[in-house]
Amino acid sequence: MLSWLADQKIEEAMRKGEFDDLPGKGKPLELEDLSHVPAELRSAYKVMKHANLIPEELSLRQEMLTLTDLIAACQHDGERRELRKRLDEKTLRLNMLAAQQDWNSNPSYGRYESNIRRKLTGL
């Protein structure tokens, strides 16, 4: 009964043209890959991301995962070298941040460290 009512309200709004001027109309949806974020933290991550409050460490990890995937799919040697260079730079920056924050003593990081290393190295 409730889903029928919701469908009726949506159809009514469509007839009135209430959805005609929404931002992004006619553009593909931007789907997010949140596989790098533990399931229990995804909602908080999305809220923080939309508020532009994502810590640099999380952004770096996402970029590193993307670069790792690109390297695996890359067939051009020059491009692969450039991608590896960018991955090395991101890895160095993440290591510098980790040293500054002493992540190794943080119990949260310890729980996810092996998963992060496995994801980044592909092992």
PDB file of C-alpha atoms in Angstrom:
ATOM      1  CA  MET A   1       0.000   0.000   0.000  1.00  0.00           C
ATOM      2  CA  LEU A   2       2.775   2.438   0.935  1.00  0.00           C
ATOM      3  CA  SER A   3       4.774   1.751  -2.246  1.00  0.00           C
ATOM      4  CA  TRP A   4       1.640   2.307  -4.347  1.00  0.00           C
ATOM      5  CA  LEU A   5       1.134   5.689  -2.653  1.00  0.00           C
ATOM      6  CA  ALA A   6       4.765   6.631  -3.265  1.00  0.00           C
ATOM      7  CA  ASP A   7       4.440   5.648  -6.946  1.00  0.00           C
ATOM      8  CA  GLN A   8       1.313   7.808  -7.249  1.00  0.00           C
ATOM      9  CA  LYS A   9       3.060  10.826  -5.714  1.00  0.00           C
ATOM     10  CA  ILE A  10       6.047  10.398  -8.037  1.00  0.00           C
ATOM     11  CA  GLU A  11       3.827  10.109 -11.114  1.00  0.00           C
ATOM     12  CA  GLU A  12       1.888  13.199 -10.053  1.00  0.00           C
ATOM     13  CA  ALA A  13       5.102  15.186  -9.578  1.00  0.00           C
ATOM     14  CA  MET A  14       6.317  14.040 -13.005  1.00  0.00           C
ATOM     15  CA  ARG A  15       3.067  15.193 -14.633  1.00  0.00           C
ATOM     16  CA  LYS A  16       3.443  18.589 -12.956  1.00  0.00           C
ATOM     17  CA  GLY A  17       7.023  18.852 -14.259  1.00  0.00           C
ATOM     18  CA  GLU A  18       8.585  19.042 -10.797  1.00  0.00           C
ATOM     19  CA  PHE A  19      11.551  16.948 -11.927  1.00  0.00           C
ATOM     20  CA  ASP A  20      12.211  18.850 -15.162  1.00  0.00           C
ATOM     21  CA  ASP A  21      14.867  21.288 -13.907  1.00  0.00           C
ATOM     22  CA  LEU A  22      16.861  19.125 -11.518  1.00  0.00           C
ATOM     23  CA  PRO A  23      20.665  19.503 -11.557  1.00  0.00           C
ATOM     24  CA  GLY A  24      22.325  16.879 -13.732  1.00  0.00           C
ATOM     25  CA  LYS A  25      19.266  16.265 -15.899  1.00  0.00           C
ATOM     26  CA  GLY A  26      20.248  14.391 -19.045  1.00  0.00           C
ATOM     27  CA  LYS A  27      23.690  13.484 -17.678  1.00  0.00           C
ATOM     28  CA  PRO A  28      24.814  10.004 -16.627  1.00  0.00           C
ATOM     29  CA  LEU A  29      24.734   9.186 -12.945  1.00  0.00           C
ATOM     30  CA  GLU A  30      28.055   9.434 -11.156  1.00  0.00           C
ATOM     31  CA  LEU A  31      28.351   6.116  -9.328  1.00  0.00           C
ATOM     32  CA  GLU A  32      30.877   5.957  -6.541  1.00  0.00           C
ATOM     33  CA  ASP A  33      33.209   3.044  -5.926  1.00  0.00           C
ATOM     34  CA  LEU A  34      33.222   2.681  -2.154  1.00  0.00           C
ATOM     35  CA  SER A  35      34.987  -0.684  -2.061  1.00  0.00           C
ATOM     36  CA  HIS A  36      37.943   0.969  -0.302  1.00  0.00           C
ATOM     37  CA  VAL A  37      35.693   2.039   2.600  1.00  0.00           C
ATOM     38  CA  PRO A  38      34.642  -0.577   5.175  1.00  0.00           C
ATOM     39  CA  ALA A  39      30.903  -1.281   4.913  1.00  0.00           C
ATOM     40  CA  GLU A  40      30.140   0.069   8.386  1.00  0.00           C
ATOM     41  CA  LEU A  41      31.783   3.422   7.529  1.00  0.00           C
ATOM     42  CA  ARG A  42      30.285   4.042   4.072  1.00  0.00           C
ATOM     43  CA  SER A  43      27.364   6.219   5.172  1.00  0.00           C
ATOM     44  CA  ALA A  44      29.630   8.454   7.230  1.00  0.00           C
ATOM     45  CA  TYR A  45      32.146   8.569   4.371  1.00  0.00           C
ATOM     46  CA  LYS A  46      29.490   9.730   1.893  1.00  0.00           C
ATOM     47  CA  VAL A  47      28.243  12.452   4.252  1.00  0.00           C
ATOM     48  CA  MET A  48      31.797  13.668   4.839  1.00  0.00           C
ATOM     49  CA  LYS A  49      32.647  13.549   1.140  1.00  0.00           C
ATOM     50  CA  HIS A  50      29.618  15.607   0.132  1.00  0.00           C
ATOM     51  CA  ALA A  51      30.559  18.148   2.815  1.00  0.00           C
ATOM     52  CA  ASN A  52      34.160  18.225   1.479  1.00  0.00           C
ATOM     53  CA  LEU A  53      35.483  16.901   4.803  1.00  0.00           C
ATOM     54  CA  ILE A  54      37.294  13.763   3.606  1.00  0.00           C
ATOM     55  CA  PRO A  55      40.698  13.323   5.241  1.00  0.00           C
ATOM     56  CA  GLU A  56      43.598  13.373   2.818  1.00  0.00           C
ATOM     57  CA  GLU A  57      44.464   9.791   3.780  1.00  0.00           C
ATOM     58  CA  LEU A  58      41.160   8.464   2.443  1.00  0.00           C
ATOM     59  CA  SER A  59      41.466  10.452  -0.757  1.00  0.00           C
ATOM     60  CA  LEU A  60      44.993   9.157  -1.258  1.00  0.00           C
ATOM     61  CA  ARG A  61      43.893   5.558  -0.722  1.00  0.00           C
ATOM     62  CA  GLN A  62      41.102   5.944  -3.276  1.00  0.00           C
ATOM     63  CA  GLU A  63      43.495   7.466  -5.808  1.00  0.00           C
ATOM     64  CA  MET A  64      46.008   4.685  -5.148  1.00  0.00           C
ATOM     65  CA  LEU A  65      43.390   1.987  -5.755  1.00  0.00           C
ATOM     66  CA  THR A  66      42.349   3.670  -8.990  1.00  0.00           C
ATOM     67  CA  LEU A  67      45.965   3.955 -10.138  1.00  0.00           C
ATOM     68  CA  THR A  68      46.583   0.289  -9.273  1.00  0.00           C
ATOM     69  CA  ASP A  69      43.596  -0.737 -11.409  1.00  0.00           C
ATOM     70  CA  LEU A  70      44.767   1.488 -14.265  1.00  0.00           C
ATOM     71  CA  ILE A  71      48.275   0.010 -14.130  1.00  0.00           C
ATOM     72  CA  ALA A  72      46.849  -3.513 -14.269  1.00  0.00           C
ATOM     73  CA  ALA A  73      44.791  -2.635 -17.353  1.00  0.00           C
ATOM     74  CA  CYS A  74      47.427  -0.500 -19.091  1.00  0.00           C
ATOM     75  CA  GLN A  75      49.124  -1.942 -22.174  1.00  0.00           C
ATOM     76  CA  HIS A  76      51.346   1.002 -23.128  1.00  0.00           C
ATOM     77  CA  ASP A  77      54.765   0.992 -21.399  1.00  0.00           C
ATOM     78  CA  GLY A  78      55.179   4.768 -21.279  1.00  0.00           C
ATOM     79  CA  GLU A  79      51.750   5.301 -19.805  1.00  0.00           C
ATOM     80  CA  ARG A  80      52.290   2.467 -17.314  1.00  0.00           C
ATOM     81  CA  ARG A  81      55.553   4.100 -16.138  1.00  0.00           C
ATOM     82  CA  GLU A  82      53.750   7.425 -15.651  1.00  0.00           C
ATOM     83  CA  LEU A  83      50.955   5.715 -13.683  1.00  0.00           C
ATOM     84  CA  ARG A  84      53.507   3.905 -11.488  1.00  0.00           C
ATOM     85  CA  LYS A  85      55.289   7.197 -10.848  1.00  0.00           C
ATOM     86  CA  ARG A  86      52.000   8.768  -9.741  1.00  0.00           C
ATOM     87  CA  LEU A  87      51.248   5.716  -7.561  1.00  0.00           C
ATOM     88  CA  ASP A  88      54.698   5.979  -5.951  1.00  0.00           C
ATOM     89  CA  GLU A  89      54.093   9.665  -5.211  1.00  0.00           C
ATOM     90  CA  LYS A  90      50.717   8.902  -3.607  1.00  0.00           C
ATOM     91  CA  THR A  91      52.257   6.046  -1.600  1.00  0.00           C
ATOM     92  CA  LEU A  92      55.045   8.295  -0.357  1.00  0.00           C
ATOM     93  CA  ARG A  93      52.556  10.990   0.659  1.00  0.00           C
ATOM     94  CA  LEU A  94      50.407   8.448   2.510  1.00  0.00           C
ATOM     95  CA  ASN A  95      53.476   7.076   4.299  1.00  0.00           C
ATOM     96  CA  MET A  96      54.469  10.606   5.312  1.00  0.00           C
ATOM     97  CA  LEU A  97      51.010  11.278   6.711  1.00  0.00           C
ATOM     98  CA  ALA A  98      51.045   7.942   8.526  1.00  0.00           C
ATOM     99  CA  ALA A  99      54.380   8.770  10.127  1.00  0.00           C
ATOM    100  CA  GLN A 100      53.090  12.186  11.202  1.00  0.00           C
ATOM    101  CA  GLN A 101      49.977  10.714  12.761  1.00  0.00           C
ATOM    102  CA  ASP A 102      51.606   7.541  14.042  1.00  0.00           C
ATOM    103  CA  TRP A 103      48.882   5.348  12.593  1.00  0.00           C
ATOM    104  CA  ASN A 104      50.647   2.201  13.656  1.00  0.00           C
ATOM    105  CA  SER A 105      49.605   2.852  17.249  1.00  0.00           C
ATOM    106  CA  ASN A 106      46.005   3.514  16.219  1.00  0.00           C
ATOM    107  CA  PRO A 107      43.881   0.373  16.778  1.00  0.00           C
ATOM    108  CA  SER A 108      41.488   1.292  13.948  1.00  0.00           C
ATOM    109  CA  TYR A 109      44.282   1.358  11.421  1.00  0.00           C
ATOM    110  CA  GLY A 110      45.673  -1.931  12.690  1.00  0.00           C
ATOM    111  CA  ARG A 111      42.375  -3.672  11.950  1.00  0.00           C
ATOM    112  CA  TYR A 112      42.368  -2.554   8.337  1.00  0.00           C
ATOM    113  CA  GLU A 113      46.101  -2.486   7.614  1.00  0.00           C
ATOM    114  CA  SER A 114      46.281  -5.982   6.109  1.00  0.00           C
ATOM    115  CA  ASN A 115      43.214  -5.312   3.930  1.00  0.00           C
ATOM    116  CA  ILE A 116      44.685  -2.026   2.716  1.00  0.00           C
ATOM    117  CA  ARG A 117      48.052  -3.615   1.922  1.00  0.00           C
ATOM    118  CA  ARG A 118      46.394  -6.518   0.083  1.00  0.00           C
ATOM    119  CA  LYS A 119      44.217  -4.146  -1.951  1.00  0.00           C
ATOM    120  CA  LEU A 120      47.136  -1.861  -2.837  1.00  0.00           C
ATOM    121  CA  THR A 121      49.547  -4.616  -3.772  1.00  0.00           C
ATOM    122  CA  GLY A 122      47.013  -6.906  -5.419  1.00  0.00           C
ATOM    123  CA  LEU A 123      48.236  -9.856  -3.348  1.00  0.00           C
TER     124      LEU A 123
END
